mmCIF file of C-alpha atoms in Angstrom:
data_model
loop_
_atom_site.group_PDB
_atom_site.id
_atom_site.type_symbol
_atom_site.label_atom_id
_atom_site.label_comp_id
_atom_site.label_asym_id
_atom_site.label_seq_id
_atom_site.Cartn_x
_atom_site.Cartn_y
_atom_site.Cartn_z
ATOM 1 C CA MET A 1 122.698 84.884 119.562
ATOM 2 C CA SER A 2 122.192 83.488 123.229
ATOM 3 C CA ILE A 3 124.232 83.849 126.156
ATOM 4 C CA ASP A 4 126.892 81.692 127.532
ATOM 5 C CA ILE A 5 125.385 81.312 130.857
ATOM 6 C CA ALA A 6 128.365 79.898 133.036
ATOM 7 C CA TRP A 7 130.892 83.035 131.780
ATOM 8 C CA ALA A 8 128.268 85.551 132.201
ATOM 9 C CA ARG A 9 128.248 84.182 135.821
ATOM 10 C CA GLU A 10 131.787 83.684 135.914
ATOM 11 C CA GLN A 11 131.919 87.392 135.367
ATOM 12 C CA PHE A 12 128.990 88.498 137.833
ATOM 13 C CA ALA A 13 130.648 86.228 140.693
ATOM 14 C CA ARG A 14 133.941 88.120 140.347
ATOM 15 C CA PHE A 15 132.531 91.687 140.062
ATOM 16 C CA LEU A 16 130.149 90.859 143.585
ATOM 17 C CA GLN A 17 134.054 89.721 145.070
ATOM 18 C CA LEU A 18 135.507 92.437 144.059
ATOM 19 C CA THR A 19 132.617 95.286 145.224
ATOM 20 C CA GLU A 20 132.056 93.216 148.748
ATOM 21 C CA LEU A 21 131.958 95.591 151.264
ATOM 22 C CA TYR A 22 134.571 95.127 154.471
ATOM 23 C CA ARG A 23 135.637 97.277 157.542
ATOM 24 C CA PRO A 24 139.492 97.448 156.933
ATOM 25 C CA PRO A 25 141.785 96.551 159.883
ATOM 26 C CA ASP A 26 142.972 99.243 162.334
ATOM 27 C CA PRO A 27 146.448 99.747 161.245
ATOM 28 C CA PRO A 28 148.762 98.027 164.322
ATOM 29 C CA GLY A 29 148.977 100.047 167.935
ATOM 30 C CA THR A 30 145.880 102.023 166.779
ATOM 31 C CA THR A 31 142.203 101.980 167.258
ATOM 32 C CA ILE A 32 140.140 103.652 164.877
ATOM 33 C CA LEU A 33 136.005 104.248 165.514
ATOM 34 C CA SER A 34 134.517 104.507 162.176
ATOM 35 C CA SER A 35 132.055 102.698 160.588
ATOM 36 C CA GLY A 36 133.598 103.101 156.993
ATOM 37 C CA ARG A 37 133.982 100.349 154.777
ATOM 38 C CA ALA A 38 135.843 100.159 151.778
ATOM 39 C CA ASN A 39 135.660 97.508 148.659
ATOM 40 C CA ARG A 40 137.554 94.559 148.276
ATOM 41 C CA GLY A 41 139.012 94.855 145.359
ATOM 42 C CA PRO A 42 141.401 97.963 143.850
ATOM 43 C CA GLN A 43 139.266 100.812 142.385
ATOM 44 C CA ASP A 44 141.157 99.801 138.533
ATOM 45 C CA GLU A 45 139.641 96.065 138.660
ATOM 46 C CA ILE A 46 136.419 96.736 139.551
ATOM 47 C CA ILE A 47 136.037 99.749 137.050
ATOM 48 C CA ALA A 48 137.591 96.892 134.570
ATOM 49 C CA SER A 49 135.434 94.312 135.775
ATOM 50 C CA ALA A 50 132.177 96.675 135.355
ATOM 51 C CA GLN A 51 132.840 97.514 131.844
ATOM 52 C CA VAL A 52 132.102 94.113 131.112
ATOM 53 C CA VAL A 53 129.171 93.374 133.498
ATOM 54 C CA GLU A 54 127.706 96.425 132.564
ATOM 55 C CA GLN A 55 126.738 94.847 128.952
ATOM 56 C CA ILE A 56 125.923 91.619 130.534
ATOM 57 C CA LEU A 57 123.348 93.391 132.533
ATOM 58 C CA ASP A 58 122.218 95.582 129.412
ATOM 59 C CA ARG A 59 121.617 91.580 127.574
ATOM 60 C CA VAL A 60 119.532 90.123 130.999
ATOM 61 C CA LEU A 61 117.954 93.354 132.713
ATOM 62 C CA PRO A 62 117.654 96.334 130.170
ATOM 63 C CA ARG A 63 116.000 98.491 132.473
ATOM 64 C CA TRP A 64 118.140 97.775 135.532
ATOM 65 C CA ARG A 65 119.883 101.393 135.380
ATOM 66 C CA THR A 66 116.229 102.892 136.069
ATOM 67 C CA GLU A 67 114.093 100.220 137.475
ATOM 68 C CA VAL A 68 116.856 99.072 140.119
ATOM 69 C CA PRO A 69 117.354 101.544 143.020
ATOM 70 C CA SER A 70 120.135 103.619 142.836
ATOM 71 C CA GLU A 71 120.413 105.714 146.192
ATOM 72 C CA ARG A 72 122.502 103.752 147.994
ATOM 73 C CA ASN A 73 125.245 104.605 145.715
ATOM 74 C CA LYS A 74 125.777 107.604 147.398
ATOM 75 C CA ARG A 75 125.103 107.030 151.161
ATOM 76 C CA VAL A 76 126.606 103.712 150.891
ATOM 77 C CA ASN A 77 128.786 102.674 148.371
ATOM 78 C CA ARG A 78 129.030 103.662 144.423
ATOM 79 C CA TRP A 79 128.722 100.082 143.588
ATOM 80 C CA CYS A 80 125.653 99.387 145.595
ATOM 81 C CA GLN A 81 122.836 99.537 142.817
ATOM 82 C CA HIS A 82 125.534 97.163 140.295
ATOM 83 C CA ARG A 83 125.373 95.075 142.905
ATOM 84 C CA GLU A 84 121.737 94.517 143.726
ATOM 85 C CA ALA A 85 121.520 94.386 139.636
ATOM 86 C CA VAL A 86 124.052 91.462 139.579
ATOM 87 C CA GLN A 87 122.195 89.694 142.169
ATOM 88 C CA ARG A 88 119.027 90.223 140.190
ATOM 89 C CA ALA A 89 120.281 89.402 137.016
ATOM 90 C CA ASP A 90 122.271 86.279 138.288
ATOM 91 C CA VAL A 91 118.770 84.503 139.692
ATOM 92 C CA VAL A 92 117.226 85.276 135.816
ATOM 93 C CA LEU A 93 120.370 83.846 134.140
ATOM 94 C CA VAL A 94 119.889 80.665 136.566
ATOM 95 C CA ARG A 95 115.771 80.546 137.325
ATOM 96 C CA ASP A 96 114.346 82.285 133.861
ATOM 97 C CA ALA A 97 113.592 78.898 132.071
ATOM 98 C CA GLU A 98 111.748 77.194 135.520
ATOM 99 C CA ILE A 99 109.883 80.715 136.277
ATOM 100 C CA LYS A 100 108.400 80.417 132.811
ATOM 101 C CA GLU A 101 107.855 77.103 133.221
ATOM 102 C CA HIS A 102 105.572 77.578 136.634
ATOM 103 C CA LEU A 103 104.108 80.853 135.773
ATOM 104 C CA GLY A 104 102.684 79.781 132.188
ATOM 105 C CA ASP A 105 102.112 80.764 128.889
ATOM 106 C CA ASP A 106 105.811 80.776 127.615
ATOM 107 C CA ALA A 107 105.243 83.095 124.471
ATOM 108 C CA PRO A 108 107.991 83.801 122.055
ATOM 109 C CA GLN A 109 109.609 86.417 122.925
ATOM 110 C CA ILE A 110 111.325 89.937 120.412
ATOM 111 C CA SER A 111 115.267 89.504 121.364
ATOM 112 C CA ALA A 112 117.015 92.802 120.021
ATOM 113 C CA ALA A 113 119.595 90.509 119.696
ATOM 114 C CA THR A 114 118.057 89.411 116.978
ATOM 115 C CA MET A 115 116.891 92.435 115.509
ATOM 116 C CA HIS A 116 119.189 93.869 112.536
ATOM 117 C CA PRO A 117 121.714 96.371 113.744
ATOM 118 C CA TRP A 118 120.663 99.214 111.637
ATOM 119 C CA VAL A 119 117.340 99.242 114.142
ATOM 120 C CA TRP A 120 118.828 98.157 117.597
ATOM 121 C CA ASP A 121 122.043 100.430 117.088
ATOM 122 C CA GLY A 122 119.726 103.465 116.266
ATOM 123 C CA ALA A 123 117.424 102.601 119.616
ATOM 124 C CA ARG A 124 119.777 100.988 122.130
ATOM 125 C CA SER A 125 120.606 103.793 124.301
ATOM 126 C CA LEU A 126 117.201 105.462 124.061
ATOM 127 C CA TRP A 127 115.448 102.078 124.673
ATOM 128 C CA GLN A 128 118.162 101.666 127.672
ATOM 129 C CA SER A 129 117.147 104.730 129.732
ATOM 130 C CA GLY A 130 112.993 104.236 129.520
ATOM 131 C CA HIS A 131 112.586 106.462 126.441
ATOM 132 C CA PHE A 132 110.450 104.127 124.049
ATOM 133 C CA ARG A 133 108.749 106.283 122.042
ATOM 134 C CA GLU A 134 112.042 108.141 120.604
ATOM 135 C CA ALA A 135 113.535 104.741 120.489
ATOM 136 C CA VAL A 136 110.981 103.358 118.181
ATOM 137 C CA THR A 137 111.232 106.488 115.875
ATOM 138 C CA ALA A 138 115.256 106.424 116.167
ATOM 139 C CA ALA A 139 115.040 102.949 114.890
ATOM 140 C CA ALA A 140 112.612 104.016 111.956
ATOM 141 C CA LYS A 141 114.564 106.832 111.188
ATOM 142 C CA LYS A 142 118.207 104.881 111.001
ATOM 143 C CA VAL A 143 116.309 102.558 108.946
ATOM 144 C CA ASN A 144 115.539 105.424 106.351
ATOM 145 C CA ALA A 145 118.618 106.583 106.728
ATOM 146 C CA GLU A 146 120.711 103.351 105.733
ATOM 147 C CA THR A 147 118.309 102.127 102.781
ATOM 148 C CA GLN A 148 119.027 105.959 101.597
ATOM 149 C CA ASN A 149 122.906 105.352 101.533
ATOM 150 C CA LYS A 150 122.648 101.558 100.362
ATOM 151 C CA VAL A 151 120.278 103.304 97.279
ATOM 152 C CA GLY A 152 122.203 106.491 97.032
ATOM 153 C CA ARG A 153 119.312 108.535 97.204
ATOM 154 C CA ARG A 154 118.380 111.825 99.286
ATOM 155 C CA ASP A 155 115.229 112.578 97.067
ATOM 156 C CA VAL A 156 112.547 110.646 98.812
ATOM 157 C CA SER A 157 112.633 109.086 102.472
ATOM 158 C CA GLU A 158 110.130 106.254 104.547
ATOM 159 C CA THR A 159 107.099 105.571 102.485
ATOM 160 C CA ASN A 160 108.058 107.203 99.112
ATOM 161 C CA LEU A 161 111.245 105.706 99.436
ATOM 162 C CA PHE A 162 110.269 102.166 99.807
ATOM 163 C CA LYS A 163 107.759 102.596 97.157
ATOM 164 C CA SER A 164 110.592 103.508 94.808
ATOM 165 C CA VAL A 165 113.077 101.030 95.705
ATOM 166 C CA PHE A 166 110.578 97.821 96.140
ATOM 167 C CA SER A 167 108.557 99.045 92.702
ATOM 168 C CA GLN A 168 108.159 95.967 90.359
ATOM 169 C CA ASP A 169 108.640 98.119 87.297
ATOM 170 C CA PRO A 170 112.467 98.276 85.512
ATOM 171 C CA PRO A 171 115.181 100.750 87.378
ATOM 172 C CA LYS A 172 115.436 104.057 85.772
ATOM 173 C CA PRO A 173 117.792 106.709 85.991
ATOM 174 C CA GLY A 174 118.402 107.628 89.741
ATOM 175 C CA GLN A 175 115.866 104.696 91.000
ATOM 176 C CA PRO A 176 117.627 101.605 91.462
ATOM 177 C CA ARG A 177 115.801 98.926 92.907
ATOM 178 C CA LEU A 178 115.863 96.252 95.594
ATOM 179 C CA ARG A 179 114.498 92.907 94.564
ATOM 180 C CA LEU A 180 114.087 89.849 97.280
ATOM 181 C CA MET A 181 114.429 87.756 94.631
ATOM 182 C CA ALA A 182 114.854 86.801 90.787
ATOM 183 C CA ASN A 183 112.463 88.777 88.972
ATOM 184 C CA ASP A 184 110.955 85.618 87.343
ATOM 185 C CA GLY A 185 107.395 87.191 86.310
ATOM 186 C CA SER A 186 105.975 84.820 88.983
ATOM 187 C CA ASP A 187 103.148 86.064 91.262
ATOM 188 C CA THR A 188 105.507 84.992 94.055
ATOM 189 C CA PHE A 189 108.013 88.022 92.886
ATOM 190 C CA ARG A 190 105.100 90.739 92.683
ATOM 191 C CA SER A 191 103.302 89.625 95.837
ATOM 192 C CA LEU A 192 106.603 89.709 97.610
ATOM 193 C CA HIS A 193 107.475 93.182 96.363
ATOM 194 C CA ARG A 194 103.861 94.358 96.990
ATOM 195 C CA GLY A 195 104.043 93.119 100.390
ATOM 196 C CA ALA A 196 107.181 94.494 101.398
ATOM 197 C CA MET A 197 106.125 97.609 99.876
ATOM 198 C CA SER A 198 103.311 97.683 101.882
ATOM 199 C CA PHE A 199 104.790 96.345 104.782
ATOM 200 C CA ALA A 200 106.685 99.522 104.810
ATOM 201 C CA GLU A 201 104.054 101.937 104.695
ATOM 202 C CA GLY A 202 102.372 100.263 107.083
ATOM 203 C CA CYS A 203 105.609 100.770 109.404
ATOM 204 C CA TYR A 204 106.231 104.545 108.599
ATOM 205 C CA ALA A 205 102.569 105.182 108.827
ATOM 206 C CA GLY A 206 101.455 103.459 111.812
ATOM 207 C CA ILE A 207 104.466 103.384 113.704
ATOM 208 C CA ARG A 208 106.890 105.975 113.169
ATOM 209 C CA ASN A 209 104.525 108.931 112.654
ATOM 210 C CA PRO A 210 102.292 108.133 115.733
ATOM 211 C CA SER A 211 105.704 107.872 117.859
ATOM 212 C CA SER A 212 106.951 111.455 117.228
ATOM 213 C CA HIS A 213 103.841 113.439 117.637
ATOM 214 C CA GLU A 214 102.377 111.736 120.874
ATOM 215 C CA ASP A 215 104.337 111.394 123.925
ATOM 216 C CA GLY A 216 105.312 108.364 126.036
ATOM 217 C CA LEU A 217 105.091 104.761 124.978
ATOM 218 C CA ALA A 218 104.814 101.875 127.451
ATOM 219 C CA ARG A 219 107.587 99.549 126.571
ATOM 220 C CA ALA A 220 104.906 96.660 126.329
ATOM 221 C CA ALA A 221 103.955 98.805 123.227
ATOM 222 C CA GLY A 222 107.276 99.648 121.886
ATOM 223 C CA THR A 223 108.820 96.282 121.667
ATOM 224 C CA PRO A 224 106.284 95.687 119.053
ATOM 225 C CA GLY A 225 106.665 98.949 117.093
ATOM 226 C CA ALA A 226 110.365 98.222 117.610
ATOM 227 C CA GLY A 227 110.187 94.627 115.924
ATOM 228 C CA ALA A 228 108.356 95.407 113.250
ATOM 229 C CA VAL A 229 110.727 98.344 112.340
ATOM 230 C CA GLY A 230 113.528 95.386 112.145
ATOM 231 C CA GLY A 231 111.203 92.977 109.968
ATOM 232 C CA LEU A 232 112.129 95.763 107.173
ATOM 233 C CA GLN A 233 115.724 94.631 107.390
ATOM 234 C CA ARG A 234 114.653 90.426 107.075
ATOM 235 C CA PRO A 235 113.981 88.449 104.144
ATOM 236 C CA GLY A 236 110.902 86.727 103.831
ATOM 237 C CA PRO A 237 107.352 87.169 102.231
ATOM 238 C CA LEU A 238 107.344 90.885 104.523
ATOM 239 C CA GLY A 239 111.147 91.441 104.576
ATOM 240 C CA GLY A 240 112.777 94.613 102.965
ATOM 241 C CA LEU A 241 116.211 94.752 103.175
ATOM 242 C CA GLY A 242 118.431 92.463 104.775
ATOM 243 C CA HIS A 243 120.174 89.384 102.815
ATOM 244 C CA GLY A 244 117.795 88.360 100.481
ATOM 245 C CA GLY A 245 117.894 85.498 97.940
ATOM 246 C CA ASP A 246 119.423 84.842 94.829
ATOM 247 C CA VAL A 247 118.852 87.758 92.420
ATOM 248 C CA SER A 248 121.674 87.211 89.582
ATOM 249 C CA GLN A 249 118.946 86.215 87.341
ATOM 250 C CA GLY A 250 117.157 88.869 87.776
ATOM 251 C CA ILE A 251 119.944 91.225 87.618
ATOM 252 C CA ALA A 252 120.923 89.714 84.702
ATOM 253 C CA ARG A 253 117.536 90.344 82.850
ATOM 254 C CA GLU A 254 117.947 93.679 83.512
ATOM 255 C CA GLN A 255 121.256 94.177 82.471
ATOM 256 C CA ARG A 256 120.070 92.936 79.400
ATOM 257 C CA GLN A 257 117.606 95.075 79.385
ATOM 258 C CA ALA A 258 119.840 98.007 79.822
ATOM 259 C CA ARG A 259 121.832 97.323 76.832
ATOM 260 C CA CYS A 260 119.183 98.542 74.514
ATOM 261 C CA ARG A 261 119.086 101.933 76.166
ATOM 262 C CA PRO A 262 121.073 104.781 75.612
ATOM 263 C CA ARG A 263 124.981 104.786 77.501
ATOM 264 C CA ARG A 264 123.979 108.172 79.506
ATOM 265 C CA GLN A 265 121.217 106.163 80.947
ATOM 266 C CA ARG A 266 122.792 102.706 81.742
ATOM 267 C CA ALA A 267 125.096 104.280 84.058
ATOM 268 C CA CYS A 268 122.007 105.065 86.577
ATOM 269 C CA CYS A 269 119.707 102.260 85.885
ATOM 270 C CA VAL A 270 121.000 99.784 88.484
ATOM 271 C CA LEU A 271 119.162 96.933 90.445
ATOM 272 C CA VAL A 272 120.606 97.013 94.157
ATOM 273 C CA ARG A 273 121.978 93.960 95.551
ATOM 274 C CA LEU A 274 120.655 92.834 99.004
#
């Protein structure tokens, strides 16, 4: 979902107006020798505005809390960092397209807004604080846990879990399957599920496991990692979980096969609808 630039800029302007510093006038008949300045708006309105502004900043400048200097918050005013971040973000909203055009190489970028909630919810707080390796690991763990919840299994995890759920074999007692399309016996069906299984194995072997055992990770390296884990949530040739295609035919076929099994086994042999 794209940002409503006009609305976001209105919120920025309101916040800057409320937090503007000025020297309050002296009471009538008195003169106060002080360099102290105060915000123009009342604190309750500033706090309410900051709640909205911070969420916009998290989208426009995800690392503003660590990249925008905060020293003046104690020396001058508690909202100095917010004000500078808002001013920077406002320029991004207005001139981002122009800057990209003149600097060239307007390459595609991964946006957190396009990631599946399982991925971004698991990584958000760590990513925003600059802990990129930990964020990728948290996203991978979140996807694993939610997949376990979806298929009702705790006995396997990560690579072995995805190998099982994307197996082309019919479901077995205690081993549900995930299907990206109806099992029509085609090469496409086999390719989709083989690819999803291999992709999941690559994510956990090449991204999640190294992230758990090595120190530090640059933002540039972490972004593709989080995006790759997010790919497990998307439909398509390399998609795993997510909203896949119509699986009604495949489910019906599995149900017909299940009716031939003993009643005790049929309860455990299910296809999980994506």
